[in-house]
XYZ file of C-alpha atoms in Angstrom:
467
model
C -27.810 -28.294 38.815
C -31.243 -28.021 37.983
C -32.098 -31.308 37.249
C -32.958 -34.284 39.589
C -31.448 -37.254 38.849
C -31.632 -40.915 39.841
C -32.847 -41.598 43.610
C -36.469 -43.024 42.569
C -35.838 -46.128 44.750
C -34.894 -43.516 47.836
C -37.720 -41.285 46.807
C -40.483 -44.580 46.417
C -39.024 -45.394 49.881
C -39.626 -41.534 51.446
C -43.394 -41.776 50.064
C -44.059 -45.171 51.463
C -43.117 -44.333 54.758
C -45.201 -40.977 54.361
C -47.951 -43.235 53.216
C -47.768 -45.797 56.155
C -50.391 -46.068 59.325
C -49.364 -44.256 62.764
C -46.450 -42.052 62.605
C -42.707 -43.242 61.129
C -39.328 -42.626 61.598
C -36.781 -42.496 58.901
C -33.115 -42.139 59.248
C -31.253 -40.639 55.579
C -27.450 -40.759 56.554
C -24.628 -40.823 53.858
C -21.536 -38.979 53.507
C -21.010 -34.843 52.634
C -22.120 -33.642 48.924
C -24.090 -36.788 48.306
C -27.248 -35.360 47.288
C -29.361 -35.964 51.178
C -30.479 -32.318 51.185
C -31.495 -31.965 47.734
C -33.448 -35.748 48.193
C -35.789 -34.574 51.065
C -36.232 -31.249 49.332
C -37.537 -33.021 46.347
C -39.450 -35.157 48.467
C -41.092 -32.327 50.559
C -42.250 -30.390 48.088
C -45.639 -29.693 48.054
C -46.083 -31.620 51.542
C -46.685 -30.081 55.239
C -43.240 -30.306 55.989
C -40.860 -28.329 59.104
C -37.504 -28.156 57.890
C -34.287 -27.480 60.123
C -30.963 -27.632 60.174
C -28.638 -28.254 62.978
C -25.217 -26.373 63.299
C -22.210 -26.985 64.436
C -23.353 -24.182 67.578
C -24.032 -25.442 71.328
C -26.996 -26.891 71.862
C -28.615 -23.529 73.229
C -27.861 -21.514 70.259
C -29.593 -24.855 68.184
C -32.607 -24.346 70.679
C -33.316 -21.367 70.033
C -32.932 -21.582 66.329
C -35.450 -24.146 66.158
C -37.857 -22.382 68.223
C -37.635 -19.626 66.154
C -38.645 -21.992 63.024
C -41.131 -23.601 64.459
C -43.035 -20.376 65.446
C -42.553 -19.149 62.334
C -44.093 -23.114 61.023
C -46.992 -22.538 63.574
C -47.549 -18.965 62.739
C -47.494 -18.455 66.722
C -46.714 -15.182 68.354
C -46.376 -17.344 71.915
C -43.350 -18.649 70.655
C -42.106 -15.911 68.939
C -41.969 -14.329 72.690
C -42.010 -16.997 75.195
C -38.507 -18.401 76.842
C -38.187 -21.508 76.546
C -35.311 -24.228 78.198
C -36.806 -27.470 76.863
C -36.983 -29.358 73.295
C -39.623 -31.218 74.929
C -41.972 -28.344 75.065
C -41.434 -27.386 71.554
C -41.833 -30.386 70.297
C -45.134 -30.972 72.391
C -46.535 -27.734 70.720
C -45.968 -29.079 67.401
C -46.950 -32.694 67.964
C -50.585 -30.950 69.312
C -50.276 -29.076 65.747
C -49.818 -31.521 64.015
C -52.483 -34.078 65.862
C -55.303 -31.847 65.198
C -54.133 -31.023 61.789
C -55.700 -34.138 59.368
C -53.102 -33.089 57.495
C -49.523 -35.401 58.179
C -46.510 -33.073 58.813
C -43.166 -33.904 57.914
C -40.613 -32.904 60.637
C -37.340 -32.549 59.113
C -33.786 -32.782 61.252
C -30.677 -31.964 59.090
C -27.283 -32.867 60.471
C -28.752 -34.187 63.405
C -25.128 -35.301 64.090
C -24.347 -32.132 65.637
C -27.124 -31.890 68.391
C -25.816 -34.621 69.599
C -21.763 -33.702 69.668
C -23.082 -30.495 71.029
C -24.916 -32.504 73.868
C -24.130 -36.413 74.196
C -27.401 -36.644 76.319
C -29.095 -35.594 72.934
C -30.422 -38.973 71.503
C -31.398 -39.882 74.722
C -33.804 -36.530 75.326
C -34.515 -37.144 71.585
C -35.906 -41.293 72.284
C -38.025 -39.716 75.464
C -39.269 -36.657 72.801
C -40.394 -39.474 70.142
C -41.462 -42.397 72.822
C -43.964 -40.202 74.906
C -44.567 -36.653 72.242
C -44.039 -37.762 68.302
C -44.906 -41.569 68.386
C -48.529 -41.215 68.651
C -49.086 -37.980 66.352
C -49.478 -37.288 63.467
C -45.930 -37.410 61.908
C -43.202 -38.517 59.780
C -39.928 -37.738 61.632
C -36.870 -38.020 59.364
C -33.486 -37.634 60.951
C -30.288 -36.613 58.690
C -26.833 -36.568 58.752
C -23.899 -36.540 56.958
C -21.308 -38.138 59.543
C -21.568 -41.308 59.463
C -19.710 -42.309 62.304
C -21.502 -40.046 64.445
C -24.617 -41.302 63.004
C -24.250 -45.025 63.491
C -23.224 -44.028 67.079
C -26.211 -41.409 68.001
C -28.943 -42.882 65.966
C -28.169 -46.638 64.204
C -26.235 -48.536 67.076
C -27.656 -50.992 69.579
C -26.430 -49.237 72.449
C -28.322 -45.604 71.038
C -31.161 -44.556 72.579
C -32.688 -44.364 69.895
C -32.134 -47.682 68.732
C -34.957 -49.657 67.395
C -37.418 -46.948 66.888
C -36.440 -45.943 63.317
C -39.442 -47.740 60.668
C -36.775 -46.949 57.931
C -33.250 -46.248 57.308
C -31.445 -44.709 53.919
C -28.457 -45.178 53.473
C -27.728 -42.705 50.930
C -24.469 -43.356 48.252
C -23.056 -42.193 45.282
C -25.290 -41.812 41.995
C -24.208 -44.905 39.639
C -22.225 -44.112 36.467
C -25.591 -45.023 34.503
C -26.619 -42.335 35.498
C -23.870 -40.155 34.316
C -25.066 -39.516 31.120
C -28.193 -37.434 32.552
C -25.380 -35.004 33.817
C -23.730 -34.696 30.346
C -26.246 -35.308 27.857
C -24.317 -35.627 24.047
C -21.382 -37.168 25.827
C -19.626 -39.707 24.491
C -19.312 -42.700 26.871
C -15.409 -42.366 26.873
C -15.210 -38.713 28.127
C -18.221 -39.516 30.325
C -15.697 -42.110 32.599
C -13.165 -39.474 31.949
C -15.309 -36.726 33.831
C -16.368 -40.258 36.327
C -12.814 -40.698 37.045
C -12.707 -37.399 38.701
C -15.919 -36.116 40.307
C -17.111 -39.996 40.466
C -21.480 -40.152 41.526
C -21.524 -37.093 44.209
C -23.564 -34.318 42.275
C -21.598 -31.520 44.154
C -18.901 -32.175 42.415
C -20.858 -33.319 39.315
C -22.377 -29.431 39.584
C -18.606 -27.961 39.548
C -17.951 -29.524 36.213
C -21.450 -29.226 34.337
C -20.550 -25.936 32.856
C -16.646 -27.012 31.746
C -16.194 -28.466 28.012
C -12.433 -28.625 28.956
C -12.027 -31.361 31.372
C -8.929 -30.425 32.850
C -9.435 -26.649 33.229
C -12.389 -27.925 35.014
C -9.564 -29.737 37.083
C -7.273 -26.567 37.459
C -10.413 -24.354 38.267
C -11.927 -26.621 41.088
C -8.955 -29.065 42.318
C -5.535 -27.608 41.957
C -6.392 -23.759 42.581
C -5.349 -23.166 46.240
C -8.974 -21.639 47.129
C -10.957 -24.052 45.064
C -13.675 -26.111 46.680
C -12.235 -28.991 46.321
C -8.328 -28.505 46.740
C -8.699 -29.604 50.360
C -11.919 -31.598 50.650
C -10.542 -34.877 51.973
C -9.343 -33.054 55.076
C -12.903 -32.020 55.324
C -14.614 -35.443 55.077
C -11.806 -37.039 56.987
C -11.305 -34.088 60.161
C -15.185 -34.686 61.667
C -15.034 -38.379 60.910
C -11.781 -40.004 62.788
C -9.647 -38.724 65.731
C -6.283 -39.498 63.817
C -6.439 -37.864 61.096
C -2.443 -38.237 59.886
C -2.327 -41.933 60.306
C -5.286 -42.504 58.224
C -4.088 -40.146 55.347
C -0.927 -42.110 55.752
C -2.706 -45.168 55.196
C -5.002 -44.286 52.164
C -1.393 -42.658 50.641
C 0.216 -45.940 51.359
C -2.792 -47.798 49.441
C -2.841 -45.047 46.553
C 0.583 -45.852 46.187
C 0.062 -49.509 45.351
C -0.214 -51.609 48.281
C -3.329 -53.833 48.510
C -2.610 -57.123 50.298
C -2.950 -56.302 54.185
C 0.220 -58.128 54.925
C 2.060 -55.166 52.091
C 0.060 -52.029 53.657
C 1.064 -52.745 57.521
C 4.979 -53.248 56.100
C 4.832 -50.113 54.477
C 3.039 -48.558 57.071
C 5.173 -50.077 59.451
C 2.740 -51.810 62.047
C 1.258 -54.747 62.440
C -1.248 -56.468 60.419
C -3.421 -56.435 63.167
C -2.913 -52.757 63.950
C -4.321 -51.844 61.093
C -7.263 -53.674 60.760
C -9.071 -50.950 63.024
C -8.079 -48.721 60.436
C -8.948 -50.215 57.241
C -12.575 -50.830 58.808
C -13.030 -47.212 59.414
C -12.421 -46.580 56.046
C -14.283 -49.142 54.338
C -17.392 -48.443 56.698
C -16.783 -44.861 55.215
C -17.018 -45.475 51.337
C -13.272 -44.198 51.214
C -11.883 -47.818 50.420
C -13.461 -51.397 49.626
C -12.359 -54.648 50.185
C -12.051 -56.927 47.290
C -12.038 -60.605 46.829
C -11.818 -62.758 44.299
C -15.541 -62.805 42.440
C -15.331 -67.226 42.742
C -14.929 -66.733 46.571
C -17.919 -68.083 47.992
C -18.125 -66.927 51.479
C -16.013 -63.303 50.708
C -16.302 -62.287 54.092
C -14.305 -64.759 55.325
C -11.379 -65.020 52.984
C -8.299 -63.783 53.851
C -7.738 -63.020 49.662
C -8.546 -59.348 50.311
C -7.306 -56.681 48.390
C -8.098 -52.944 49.408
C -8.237 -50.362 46.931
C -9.585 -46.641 47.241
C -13.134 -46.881 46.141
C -13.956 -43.152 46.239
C -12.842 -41.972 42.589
C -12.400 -38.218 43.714
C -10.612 -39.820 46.472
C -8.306 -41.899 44.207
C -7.844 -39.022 41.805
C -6.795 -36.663 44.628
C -4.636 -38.763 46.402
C -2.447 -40.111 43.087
C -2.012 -36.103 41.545
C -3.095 -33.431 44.167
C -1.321 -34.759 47.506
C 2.342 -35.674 45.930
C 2.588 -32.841 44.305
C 1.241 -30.237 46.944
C 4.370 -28.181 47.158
C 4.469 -27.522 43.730
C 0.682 -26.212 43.894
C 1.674 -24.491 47.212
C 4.541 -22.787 45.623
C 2.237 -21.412 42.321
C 3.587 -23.877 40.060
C 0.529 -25.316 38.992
C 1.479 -25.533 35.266
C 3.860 -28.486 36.009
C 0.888 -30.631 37.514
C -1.449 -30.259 35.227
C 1.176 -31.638 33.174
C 2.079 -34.523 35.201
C -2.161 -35.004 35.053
C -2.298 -35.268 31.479
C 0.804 -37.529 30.940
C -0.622 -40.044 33.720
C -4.459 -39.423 33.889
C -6.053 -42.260 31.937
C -3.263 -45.262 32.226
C -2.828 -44.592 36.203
C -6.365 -43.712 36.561
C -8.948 -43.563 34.129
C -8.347 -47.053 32.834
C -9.164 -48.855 36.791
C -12.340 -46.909 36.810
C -13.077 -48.111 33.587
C -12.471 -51.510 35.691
C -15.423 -50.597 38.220
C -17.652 -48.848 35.434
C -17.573 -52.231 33.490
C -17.962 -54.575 37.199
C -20.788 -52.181 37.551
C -23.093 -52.941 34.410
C -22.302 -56.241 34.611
C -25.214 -56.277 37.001
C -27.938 -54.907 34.285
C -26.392 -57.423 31.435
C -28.690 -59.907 31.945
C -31.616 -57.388 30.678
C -29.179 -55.433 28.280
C -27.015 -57.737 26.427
C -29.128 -61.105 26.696
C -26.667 -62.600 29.325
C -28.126 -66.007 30.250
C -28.297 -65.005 34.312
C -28.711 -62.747 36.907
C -25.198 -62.894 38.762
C -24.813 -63.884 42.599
C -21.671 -61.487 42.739
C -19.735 -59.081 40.541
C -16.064 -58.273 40.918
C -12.770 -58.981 39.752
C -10.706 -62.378 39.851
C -6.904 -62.909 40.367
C -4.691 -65.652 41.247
C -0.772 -64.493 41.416
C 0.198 -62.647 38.457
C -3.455 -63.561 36.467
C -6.011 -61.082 36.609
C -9.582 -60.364 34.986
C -10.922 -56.907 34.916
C -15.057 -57.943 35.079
C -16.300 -61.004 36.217
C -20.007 -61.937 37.158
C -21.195 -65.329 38.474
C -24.305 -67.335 39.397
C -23.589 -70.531 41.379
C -27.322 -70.876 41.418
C -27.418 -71.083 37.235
C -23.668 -72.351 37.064
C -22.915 -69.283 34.447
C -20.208 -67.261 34.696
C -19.171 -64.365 32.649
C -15.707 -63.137 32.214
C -14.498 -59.859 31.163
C -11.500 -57.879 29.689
C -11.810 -53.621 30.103
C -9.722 -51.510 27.870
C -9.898 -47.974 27.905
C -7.745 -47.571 24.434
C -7.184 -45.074 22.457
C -7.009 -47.851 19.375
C -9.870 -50.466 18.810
C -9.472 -53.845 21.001
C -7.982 -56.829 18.438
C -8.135 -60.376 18.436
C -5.011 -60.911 20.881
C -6.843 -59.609 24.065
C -10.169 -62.767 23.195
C -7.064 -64.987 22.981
C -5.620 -63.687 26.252
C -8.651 -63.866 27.948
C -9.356 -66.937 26.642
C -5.657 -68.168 28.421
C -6.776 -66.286 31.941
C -9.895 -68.022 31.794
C -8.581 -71.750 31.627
C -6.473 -70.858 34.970
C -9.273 -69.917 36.375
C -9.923 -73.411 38.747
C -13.495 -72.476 39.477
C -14.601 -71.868 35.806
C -14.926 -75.760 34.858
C -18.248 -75.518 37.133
C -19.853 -72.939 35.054
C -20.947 -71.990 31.857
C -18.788 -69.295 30.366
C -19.352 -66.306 28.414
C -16.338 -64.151 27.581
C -16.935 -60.188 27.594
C -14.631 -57.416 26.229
C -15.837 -53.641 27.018
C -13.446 -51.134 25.061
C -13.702 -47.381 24.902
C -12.653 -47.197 21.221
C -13.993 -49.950 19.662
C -12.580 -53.192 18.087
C -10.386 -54.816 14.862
C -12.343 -55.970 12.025
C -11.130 -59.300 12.972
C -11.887 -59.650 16.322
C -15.358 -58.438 14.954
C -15.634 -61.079 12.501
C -14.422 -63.891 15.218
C -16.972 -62.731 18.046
C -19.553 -63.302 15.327
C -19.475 -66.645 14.687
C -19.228 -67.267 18.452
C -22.174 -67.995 21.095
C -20.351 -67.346 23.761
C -18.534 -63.858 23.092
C -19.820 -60.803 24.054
C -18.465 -57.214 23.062
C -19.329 -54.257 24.878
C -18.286 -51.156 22.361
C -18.340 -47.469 24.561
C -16.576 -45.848 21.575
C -20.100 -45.678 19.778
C -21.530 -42.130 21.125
């Protein structure tokens, strides 16, 4: 990928802390693939900046490894030959490098996770290395690390050591699917969610696909081949994340299979409700799942109308075609799911992350499509068996706007403006507001419902089958 797309806000917020008075501390956390390496490379370049990586080595090894870089970074034949035992000393010799260089140096941590499962007295020798060497010099300290869990523990909790000296945190997440189009430029917008579906906003995967026309030989070549890179990556993000591994693949499988209420998942997970709050938490708190309520809910994290679904789309896409049908993959018969794929791909995937795509630029159609507000929140709405796909509301401006997704392969008619029209009515909130009725389609629309939106204020259409 040799392009650098999206992450101005993250970059603006790197240079302002570089710019700032006195020495700062950053923390740039998110989860594996996201893009945290490539940010801080981007954002290095051309600075005085000390780079290293931790491994997954004991902390000796890590020691040693850094004293290496750092006499290399000094140009210092001392260290190059001296024994050293402490990361105190090192980092004294760079702070007094770095205090009577004018010149601010960035000092770089990667996967600072692992210093501290290889020692859990790291973050505490790390807060007396920053409160008494690194505070007071020159420096811009920026700590990263791509388990979260471990991170929020060593780094972001209250009861961390190093809690309360950070000046800045990042937390860094998926690149949004406006984006998308950068990837694939010529596109159109229907085969862009297509490819969205699949590698969703982490460019790693993004990269694996860039030089595919064929969408699902990009899919056999990188997901279903038994030594492709991405044929087991949940076990990867989920192994150095959670102790119990098998009971939380049970319970995304049990949510990929359809269950969303809490009350549904626990009885088909067999525990308790309560059992498996832990668990849902965990998840959420890792991007794998969100928790949903109803967009007229006005305190949502309160209600007890959640839904869960799997809000990872890689995620989603592996768990509904690569795990059921890993003995067939196992077993070489890879022809027969990539079948299955094909038959199923948009109506039991595509078409609910056409859902989220839509929820999502619902946020930017108050400067795009001349949407009379800026909404409070963005999300679905459901009530029993009545559901609608994009909803955005402002209690402030008492406008609401209401929305209908259809990923098609035939243009959007008349019926669904009447249907929504119908969902809308039960909606008991929507007497407060102002509404505007949206349909997004990914093939267009009738010549009727084209001529009926026309003459109406209050309609909008979103078309994504114009290229």
């Amino acid at each position: 990928m040799d392009t650098f797309i999206d992450r101005q806000e993250e970059l603006a917020a790197l240079e302002r802390e570089y710019a700032r008075m006195g020495s700062s501390f950053v923390v740039v956390y998110g989860r594996r693939r996201v893009g945290k390496t490539a940010l801080i490379s981007k954002f290095i370049q051309n600075k005085r900046a000390l780079y290293y990586l931790a491994t997954q080595e004991p902390e000796l090894q890590n020691l040693q490894s850094f004293q290496g870089i750092l006499a290399e970074f000094l140009d210092s034949d001392l260290l190059r030959s001296a024994r050293v035992d402490r990361w105190e000393d090192l980092f004294r010799a760079l702070a007094g490098a770095c205090t009577a260089d004018r010149e601010r140096t960035v000092i770089v941590i990667d996967e600072f996770q692992y210093l501290g499962k290889a020692n859990p007295a790291y973050p505490s020798i790390f807060q007396r290395i920053w409160d008494t060497v690194l505070k007071d010099a020159n420096v811009m300290l920026v700590l990263c690390g791509s388990l979260i869990s471990l991170m929020k523990d060593q780094v972001l909790a209250e009861d961390s050591p190093l809690y309360g000296r950070r000046t800045a945190q990042i937390r860094l997440q998926q690149i949004p699917f406006a984006h998308y189009h950068e990837f694939f430029p010529g596109y159109p917008v229907r085969a862009l969610v297509e490819r969205y579906a699949v590698t969703g906003g982490v460019p790693k995967y993004i990269e694996l696909f860039e030089d595919r026309k064929d969408l699902f030989q990009a899919i056999r070549e990188n997901i279903l081949t038994k030594d492709s890179f991405l044929y087991s990556e949940p076990t990867f993000l989920l192994q150095n994340e959670v102790k119990d591994i098998g009971s939380y693949f049970a319970l995304i499988r049990t949510i990929a299979g359809g269950a969303e209420r809490p009350s549904e998942i626990a009885a088909r997970f067999g525990m308790k409700q309560t059992s498996i709050s832990k668990y849902l938490r965990t998840l959420v708190d890792l991007d794998i799942l969100r928790r949903d309520t109803p967009v007229t809910e006005r305190n949502p994290e309160k209600s007890k109308r959640s839904l869960y679904k799997i809000g990872d789309n890689f995620i989603a896409f592996w768990f509904a075609f690569v795990l059921p049908n890993l003995s067939y993959l196992e077993t070489g018969r890879m022809e027969a799911v990539e079948r299955r794929i094909r038959q199923n791909f948009v109506d039991a995937h595509v078409a609910h992350v056409y859902e989220n795509v839509c929820q999502e630029r619902l946020w930017d159609l108050a400067d795009t499509m001349g949407a009379p507000f800026i909404p409070e929140r963005v999300g679905r709405w459901w009530s029993g068996a009545n559901e609608i796909d994009a909803c955005a509301v402002s209690y402030a401006d008492r406008q609401a706007i209401w929305g209908e997704c259809k990923f098609w392969k035939n243009p959007v008619g008349e019926n669904v403006l009447h249907d929504l029209e119908k969902k809308v009515a039960a909606v008991p909130e929507a007497e407060r507001f102002g509404n505007t009725l949206a349909i997004f389609s990914a093939s267009g629309f009738t010549d009727r419902l084209l001529d009926a939106a026309s003459s109406r204020s209050d309609v909008i259409l979103i078309d994504d089958g114009v290229r």
